[in-house]
Amino acid sequence: MSAALPLDPAGLSGTYAPGGNLQRREHNAKLVDDRAYGSQSAIGVYERQANTSPVVAQCINAYVLPLSQATWEVHAPEGSKPDDPITALVRQALFEDMNPCLPDVIREQTRAAITYGFDVREPVARRNPTTGQITFRTAAPRPAWTIDRWHFDRETGELASLEQWAFREDGGSARVTLDADRILLVTHDKSGNDPTGRSALRPCYRPIETIDQFMKYLAIWGERESLGIPVATTPEGMLEPDLDRVDLTLKNLRAHQQSYARFPAGTTLVWTQGNPQGGEALIAAIRALELQVQAAFLAQFQSQGVTSGSNRSVVD
């Protein structure tokens, strides 16, 4: 390494975005673009998991809880008076005039970045008609599923702008370009110059999906094994209309929980009872998978802010 550091970079970040189409290093096709982040008419994998899995919701709340319990304050510069007007203006702008207020924006961005891997907000100002002072009005959300393209500076490799494509409230659609210096971008687990980072749910994708599948199996087991299965034995030579009546009665017994049944003469009804304890193996497997999800979240949580240069959570 030479004594004098270069002013211009010579290496490459590895981030590839021809024409603004960011190519993500992801082998699972379900976790890329619309399938991962959702679209105008459907939610993606990450949002579905965050909204439907209790263990995922619990883990995400563990991230956000310290921010929810934090006390936020604006302190006057050292040597200033306690009633310093600039400090009062900043406090009012961030905690009273801004909607939602700054602590709520930070919590919302943290939750979204953990879920999707990144979150974009567009700060918007307002002018006080009386004093003429300009303060924050809001940090408007720009959802992950509306971000269509990412453009990078050819000289520095840094993010230059992004493009949104989404429907407007009036039903029309629009494509909007936002310069990088006009947005607040939070990235979780950033790699290279990829602004989309990596969702905290990514290491847990397989156990979360398996838990969902096992829960379906558990519901099927509960119906079949706990309620039992009615079995009818018919005599030889029973006519087809009578057999249809038997089939319909058996279906009604299972579907409508009827307390009686009428069968053609000679039909014998037996209830085949399952094992009420048979679902314990499924329940144990679900509990083990939930521990895997919690361990994956805990590992990522522990690595947050390990060093001052940690790149697991980056705010631009």
Tab-separated table of C-alpha atoms in Angstrom:
chain	number	residue	atom	x	y	z
A	1	MET	CA	0.000	0.000	0.000
A	2	SER	CA	1.416	3.357	-1.033
A	3	ALA	CA	1.802	6.186	1.428
A	4	ALA	CA	-0.535	8.476	-0.510
A	5	LEU	CA	-4.138	7.336	-0.769
A	6	PRO	CA	-5.758	7.870	-4.195
A	7	LEU	CA	-8.513	10.433	-4.516
A	8	ASP	CA	-10.375	8.373	-7.130
A	9	PRO	CA	-11.305	4.692	-6.684
A	10	ALA	CA	-9.673	2.118	-8.949
A	11	GLY	CA	-11.565	-1.009	-7.873
A	12	LEU	CA	-15.130	-2.122	-8.569
A	13	SER	CA	-17.997	-2.803	-6.176
A	14	GLY	CA	-19.391	-5.700	-8.232
A	15	THR	CA	-22.855	-4.136	-8.328
A	16	TYR	CA	-24.358	-4.679	-11.794
A	17	ALA	CA	-27.267	-2.522	-12.975
A	18	PRO	CA	-27.376	-2.161	-16.785
A	19	GLY	CA	-29.972	0.449	-17.728
A	20	GLY	CA	-30.954	0.741	-14.078
A	21	ASN	CA	-32.055	-2.904	-13.864
A	22	LEU	CA	-30.267	-4.049	-10.728
A	23	GLN	CA	-29.086	-7.656	-10.914
A	24	ARG	CA	-29.300	-9.201	-7.476
A	25	ARG	CA	-27.078	-12.072	-6.383
A	26	GLU	CA	-29.925	-14.365	-5.376
A	27	HIS	CA	-30.341	-17.986	-6.478
A	28	ASN	CA	-33.963	-18.309	-5.351
A	29	ALA	CA	-36.245	-16.878	-8.053
A	30	LYS	CA	-39.027	-16.375	-5.499
A	31	LEU	CA	-36.903	-13.803	-3.662
A	32	VAL	CA	-36.240	-11.431	-6.555
A	33	ASP	CA	-38.157	-8.335	-7.689
A	34	ASP	CA	-41.968	-8.571	-7.657
A	35	ARG	CA	-42.022	-12.041	-6.151
A	36	ALA	CA	-39.980	-10.843	-3.183
A	37	TYR	CA	-41.249	-7.278	-2.735
A	38	GLY	CA	-44.770	-7.519	-4.146
A	39	SER	CA	-46.574	-5.395	-6.706
A	40	GLN	CA	-49.463	-2.996	-6.991
A	41	SER	CA	-52.003	-5.811	-6.676
A	42	ALA	CA	-50.245	-8.480	-4.593
A	43	ILE	CA	-47.906	-8.759	-1.615
A	44	GLY	CA	-44.525	-10.437	-1.959
A	45	VAL	CA	-42.890	-13.267	-0.069
A	46	TYR	CA	-41.276	-11.082	2.586
A	47	GLU	CA	-44.424	-9.126	3.420
A	48	ARG	CA	-46.480	-12.326	3.515
A	49	GLN	CA	-44.071	-13.939	5.941
A	50	ALA	CA	-43.936	-10.826	8.131
A	51	ASN	CA	-47.740	-10.554	8.213
A	52	THR	CA	-48.680	-14.211	8.681
A	53	SER	CA	-45.919	-15.814	10.755
A	54	PRO	CA	-46.201	-15.161	14.521
A	55	VAL	CA	-42.547	-16.043	15.143
A	56	VAL	CA	-41.390	-13.631	12.398
A	57	ALA	CA	-43.582	-10.844	13.784
A	58	GLN	CA	-42.108	-11.512	17.233
A	59	CYS	CA	-38.537	-11.329	15.914
A	60	ILE	CA	-39.155	-8.118	13.969
A	61	ASN	CA	-40.687	-6.538	17.065
A	62	ALA	CA	-37.512	-7.455	18.958
A	63	TYR	CA	-35.617	-5.192	16.540
A	64	VAL	CA	-38.082	-2.312	16.835
A	65	LEU	CA	-38.823	-2.536	20.567
A	66	PRO	CA	-35.638	-0.713	21.719
A	67	LEU	CA	-36.537	2.178	19.393
A	68	SER	CA	-40.099	2.238	20.733
A	69	GLN	CA	-38.859	2.450	24.311
A	70	ALA	CA	-36.177	5.055	23.579
A	71	THR	CA	-36.456	8.652	24.763
A	72	TRP	CA	-35.845	11.202	22.024
A	73	GLU	CA	-34.681	14.725	22.786
A	74	VAL	CA	-33.010	17.707	21.133
A	75	HIS	CA	-30.303	19.313	23.263
A	76	ALA	CA	-29.055	22.842	22.873
A	77	PRO	CA	-25.401	23.270	21.806
A	78	GLU	CA	-22.890	23.522	24.616
A	79	GLY	CA	-22.793	27.058	25.960
A	80	SER	CA	-26.253	27.943	24.642
A	81	LYS	CA	-29.169	29.011	26.794
A	82	PRO	CA	-31.760	26.386	27.701
A	83	ASP	CA	-34.402	28.359	25.807
A	84	ASP	CA	-32.245	28.686	22.700
A	85	PRO	CA	-34.691	29.531	19.864
A	86	ILE	CA	-32.894	27.375	17.274
A	87	THR	CA	-33.088	24.323	19.538
A	88	ALA	CA	-36.765	24.988	20.160
A	89	LEU	CA	-37.360	25.298	16.414
A	90	VAL	CA	-35.604	21.974	15.706
A	91	ARG	CA	-37.522	20.262	18.499
A	92	GLN	CA	-40.845	21.545	17.210
A	93	ALA	CA	-39.993	20.669	13.594
A	94	LEU	CA	-39.013	17.058	14.339
A	95	PHE	CA	-41.449	16.141	17.112
A	96	GLU	CA	-44.508	18.334	16.564
A	97	ASP	CA	-44.759	19.673	13.018
A	98	MET	CA	-43.400	16.620	11.216
A	99	ASN	CA	-46.066	13.979	10.531
A	100	PRO	CA	-45.284	11.270	11.363
A	101	CYS	CA	-42.736	12.543	13.847
A	102	LEU	CA	-39.059	11.606	13.567
A	103	PRO	CA	-39.128	8.720	16.116
A	104	ASP	CA	-42.067	7.142	14.262
A	105	VAL	CA	-40.255	7.506	10.924
A	106	ILE	CA	-37.175	5.778	12.353
A	107	ARG	CA	-39.281	2.916	13.715
A	108	GLU	CA	-41.179	2.528	10.446
A	109	GLN	CA	-37.984	2.592	8.375
A	110	THR	CA	-36.323	0.055	10.645
A	111	ARG	CA	-39.274	-2.334	10.388
A	112	ALA	CA	-39.447	-1.966	6.591
A	113	ALA	CA	-35.678	-2.324	6.055
A	114	ILE	CA	-35.605	-5.469	8.178
A	115	THR	CA	-38.513	-6.928	6.211
A	116	TYR	CA	-37.471	-5.994	2.673
A	117	GLY	CA	-33.743	-5.288	3.047
A	118	PHE	CA	-34.123	-1.563	2.394
A	119	ASP	CA	-36.531	1.326	2.782
A	120	VAL	CA	-36.819	4.630	0.929
A	121	ARG	CA	-38.341	7.857	2.230
A	122	GLU	CA	-38.619	11.223	0.541
A	123	PRO	CA	-38.270	14.166	2.959
A	124	VAL	CA	-40.764	16.923	2.161
A	125	ALA	CA	-40.615	20.441	3.608
A	126	ARG	CA	-43.199	23.095	4.437
A	127	ARG	CA	-42.950	26.866	4.726
A	128	ASN	CA	-44.516	28.561	7.741
A	129	PRO	CA	-46.793	31.262	6.264
A	130	THR	CA	-46.261	33.492	9.301
A	131	THR	CA	-42.520	33.271	9.933
A	132	GLY	CA	-41.377	32.082	6.512
A	133	GLN	CA	-39.298	29.337	8.154
A	134	ILE	CA	-38.898	26.066	6.256
A	135	THR	CA	-39.152	22.862	8.278
A	136	PHE	CA	-39.871	19.184	7.681
A	137	ARG	CA	-43.451	18.288	6.786
A	138	THR	CA	-43.036	14.546	6.414
A	139	ALA	CA	-40.768	11.741	5.275
A	140	ALA	CA	-43.049	10.234	2.646
A	141	PRO	CA	-42.722	6.438	2.195
A	142	ARG	CA	-41.662	5.122	-1.185
A	143	PRO	CA	-42.478	1.388	-0.868
A	144	ALA	CA	-40.035	-1.251	-2.034
A	145	TRP	CA	-42.498	-2.639	-4.568
A	146	THR	CA	-42.664	0.734	-6.357
A	147	ILE	CA	-38.889	1.004	-6.957
A	148	ASP	CA	-38.289	-0.076	-10.535
A	149	ARG	CA	-34.726	0.979	-11.398
A	150	TRP	CA	-31.509	2.058	-9.711
A	151	HIS	CA	-28.997	4.333	-11.457
A	152	PHE	CA	-25.356	4.688	-10.388
A	153	ASP	CA	-22.712	7.335	-11.049
A	154	ARG	CA	-20.236	5.983	-13.625
A	155	GLU	CA	-17.291	7.766	-12.027
A	156	THR	CA	-17.832	6.999	-8.340
A	157	GLY	CA	-20.108	3.943	-8.514
A	158	GLU	CA	-22.380	5.527	-5.921
A	159	LEU	CA	-26.163	5.655	-6.207
A	160	ALA	CA	-27.222	8.616	-8.340
A	161	SER	CA	-30.992	8.189	-8.598
A	162	LEU	CA	-33.836	5.708	-8.569
A	163	GLU	CA	-37.008	5.346	-10.585
A	164	GLN	CA	-40.448	4.630	-9.228
A	165	TRP	CA	-43.296	3.148	-11.219
A	166	ALA	CA	-46.650	3.031	-9.490
A	167	PHE	CA	-50.298	3.903	-9.771
A	168	ARG	CA	-51.530	7.254	-8.533
A	169	GLU	CA	-54.472	7.759	-6.220
A	170	ASP	CA	-56.650	8.805	-9.182
A	171	GLY	CA	-56.083	5.460	-10.921
A	172	GLY	CA	-53.429	6.570	-13.418
A	173	SER	CA	-49.816	5.432	-13.397
A	174	ALA	CA	-46.584	7.388	-13.409
A	175	ARG	CA	-42.817	6.942	-13.571
A	176	VAL	CA	-40.901	9.264	-11.235
A	177	THR	CA	-37.152	9.808	-10.853
A	178	LEU	CA	-35.799	10.636	-7.393
A	179	ASP	CA	-32.218	11.853	-7.029
A	180	ALA	CA	-30.166	10.104	-4.375
A	181	ASP	CA	-29.549	13.355	-2.502
A	182	ARG	CA	-33.309	13.812	-2.113
A	183	ILE	CA	-34.100	10.532	-0.400
A	184	LEU	CA	-33.489	8.890	2.933
A	185	LEU	CA	-32.347	5.322	2.213
A	186	VAL	CA	-31.897	2.693	4.918
A	187	THR	CA	-30.206	-0.568	3.856
A	188	HIS	CA	-29.927	-3.727	5.934
A	189	ASP	CA	-26.898	-5.984	5.405
A	190	LYS	CA	-25.485	-4.024	2.483
A	191	SER	CA	-23.160	-5.768	0.042
A	192	GLY	CA	-21.026	-3.712	-2.329
A	193	ASN	CA	-23.038	-0.781	-3.628
A	194	ASP	CA	-26.286	-2.755	-3.768
A	195	PRO	CA	-28.813	-0.406	-2.104
A	196	THR	CA	-31.407	-3.168	-1.670
A	197	GLY	CA	-29.293	-5.027	0.909
A	198	ARG	CA	-30.682	-8.283	2.274
A	199	SER	CA	-33.868	-8.889	4.199
A	200	ALA	CA	-33.465	-10.200	7.736
A	201	LEU	CA	-35.980	-12.839	6.704
A	202	ARG	CA	-33.702	-14.242	3.993
A	203	PRO	CA	-31.682	-16.621	6.243
A	204	CYS	CA	-34.995	-17.876	7.661
A	205	TYR	CA	-36.837	-18.335	4.363
A	206	ARG	CA	-36.764	-22.128	4.315
A	207	PRO	CA	-37.764	-22.784	7.950
A	208	ILE	CA	-40.530	-20.147	7.717
A	209	GLU	CA	-41.991	-21.782	4.604
A	210	THR	CA	-41.653	-25.234	6.195
A	211	ILE	CA	-43.478	-24.052	9.314
A	212	ASP	CA	-46.303	-22.789	7.117
A	213	GLN	CA	-46.534	-26.156	5.379
A	214	PHE	CA	-46.438	-28.076	8.663
A	215	MET	CA	-49.235	-25.904	10.053
A	216	LYS	CA	-51.390	-27.007	7.125
A	217	TYR	CA	-50.509	-30.633	7.853
A	218	LEU	CA	-51.427	-30.079	11.499
A	219	ALA	CA	-54.859	-28.752	10.520
A	220	ILE	CA	-55.431	-31.781	8.275
A	221	TRP	CA	-54.329	-34.107	11.059
A	222	GLY	CA	-56.674	-32.419	13.517
A	223	GLU	CA	-59.621	-32.933	11.211
A	224	ARG	CA	-58.881	-36.504	10.191
A	225	GLU	CA	-57.496	-37.924	13.390
A	226	SER	CA	-59.528	-36.114	16.037
A	227	LEU	CA	-62.920	-36.320	14.326
A	228	GLY	CA	-62.389	-39.751	12.813
A	229	ILE	CA	-63.435	-41.046	9.414
A	230	PRO	CA	-66.865	-42.628	8.820
A	231	VAL	CA	-66.688	-45.957	6.968
A	232	ALA	CA	-69.807	-47.582	5.538
A	233	THR	CA	-69.976	-51.244	4.544
A	234	THR	CA	-72.651	-51.975	1.944
A	235	PRO	CA	-74.123	-55.349	1.034
A	236	GLU	CA	-73.351	-56.942	-2.283
A	237	GLY	CA	-75.659	-56.041	-5.102
A	238	MET	CA	-76.674	-52.630	-3.786
A	239	LEU	CA	-78.061	-50.503	-6.583
A	240	GLU	CA	-76.152	-47.463	-7.842
A	241	PRO	CA	-78.709	-44.888	-6.569
A	242	ASP	CA	-78.412	-46.385	-3.082
A	243	LEU	CA	-74.610	-46.253	-3.281
A	244	ASP	CA	-74.840	-42.572	-4.231
A	245	ARG	CA	-77.031	-41.971	-1.172
A	246	VAL	CA	-74.417	-43.658	1.021
A	247	ASP	CA	-71.625	-41.522	-0.448
A	248	LEU	CA	-73.628	-38.322	0.055
A	249	THR	CA	-74.468	-39.226	3.647
A	250	LEU	CA	-70.819	-39.935	4.464
A	251	LYS	CA	-69.772	-36.587	2.971
A	252	ASN	CA	-72.441	-34.769	4.975
A	253	LEU	CA	-71.337	-36.459	8.173
A	254	ARG	CA	-67.791	-35.107	7.687
A	255	ALA	CA	-68.624	-31.711	6.231
A	256	HIS	CA	-71.645	-30.653	8.270
A	257	GLN	CA	-71.097	-32.536	11.551
A	258	GLN	CA	-74.562	-34.097	11.393
A	259	SER	CA	-75.578	-36.113	14.442
A	260	TYR	CA	-77.603	-38.689	12.508
A	261	ALA	CA	-77.491	-40.646	9.258
A	262	ARG	CA	-79.977	-42.633	7.164
A	263	PHE	CA	-78.604	-45.458	5.039
A	264	PRO	CA	-80.215	-48.025	2.769
A	265	ALA	CA	-81.032	-51.352	4.380
A	266	GLY	CA	-78.034	-53.577	5.046
A	267	THR	CA	-75.505	-50.736	5.403
A	268	THR	CA	-73.169	-50.795	8.420
A	269	LEU	CA	-71.520	-47.564	9.670
A	270	VAL	CA	-68.243	-47.601	11.604
A	271	TRP	CA	-66.174	-44.585	12.726
A	272	THR	CA	-62.448	-45.093	12.283
A	273	GLN	CA	-60.787	-43.138	15.087
A	274	GLY	CA	-57.294	-41.796	14.691
A	275	ASN	CA	-54.566	-41.247	17.227
A	276	PRO	CA	-55.243	-37.981	19.152
A	277	GLN	CA	-51.536	-37.817	20.048
A	278	GLY	CA	-50.347	-38.289	16.484
A	279	GLY	CA	-49.704	-34.585	15.925
A	280	GLU	CA	-47.020	-34.317	18.592
A	281	ALA	CA	-44.264	-35.012	16.078
A	282	LEU	CA	-45.506	-32.168	13.864
A	283	ILE	CA	-45.759	-29.812	16.816
A	284	ALA	CA	-42.223	-30.710	17.915
A	285	ALA	CA	-40.935	-30.099	14.378
A	286	ILE	CA	-42.650	-26.689	14.257
A	287	ARG	CA	-41.105	-25.716	17.603
A	288	ALA	CA	-37.655	-26.746	16.369
A	289	LEU	CA	-38.074	-24.692	13.188
A	290	GLU	CA	-39.226	-21.679	15.209
A	291	LEU	CA	-36.000	-21.914	17.192
A	292	GLN	CA	-34.052	-21.828	13.919
A	293	VAL	CA	-35.874	-18.645	12.885
A	294	GLN	CA	-35.220	-17.018	16.247
A	295	ALA	CA	-31.545	-18.030	16.140
A	296	ALA	CA	-31.135	-16.511	12.662
A	297	PHE	CA	-32.696	-13.229	13.786
A	298	LEU	CA	-30.642	-13.184	16.981
A	299	ALA	CA	-27.390	-13.662	15.053
A	300	GLN	CA	-28.207	-10.686	12.821
A	301	PHE	CA	-29.338	-8.574	15.766
A	302	GLN	CA	-26.106	-9.267	17.633
A	303	SER	CA	-24.021	-8.150	14.650
A	304	GLN	CA	-25.715	-4.764	14.459
A	305	GLY	CA	-23.272	-2.021	15.348
A	306	VAL	CA	-20.441	-4.336	16.397
A	307	THR	CA	-17.992	-1.744	15.102
A	308	SER	CA	-18.382	1.851	14.061
A	309	GLY	CA	-17.813	0.740	10.485
A	310	SER	CA	-20.425	-2.021	10.510
A	311	ASN	CA	-22.232	-2.182	7.204
A	312	ARG	CA	-25.166	-4.304	8.335
A	313	SER	CA	-27.385	-1.254	8.647
A	314	VAL	CA	-26.501	1.745	6.546
A	315	VAL	CA	-28.316	5.052	6.271
A	316	ASP	CA	-27.642	7.211	3.219
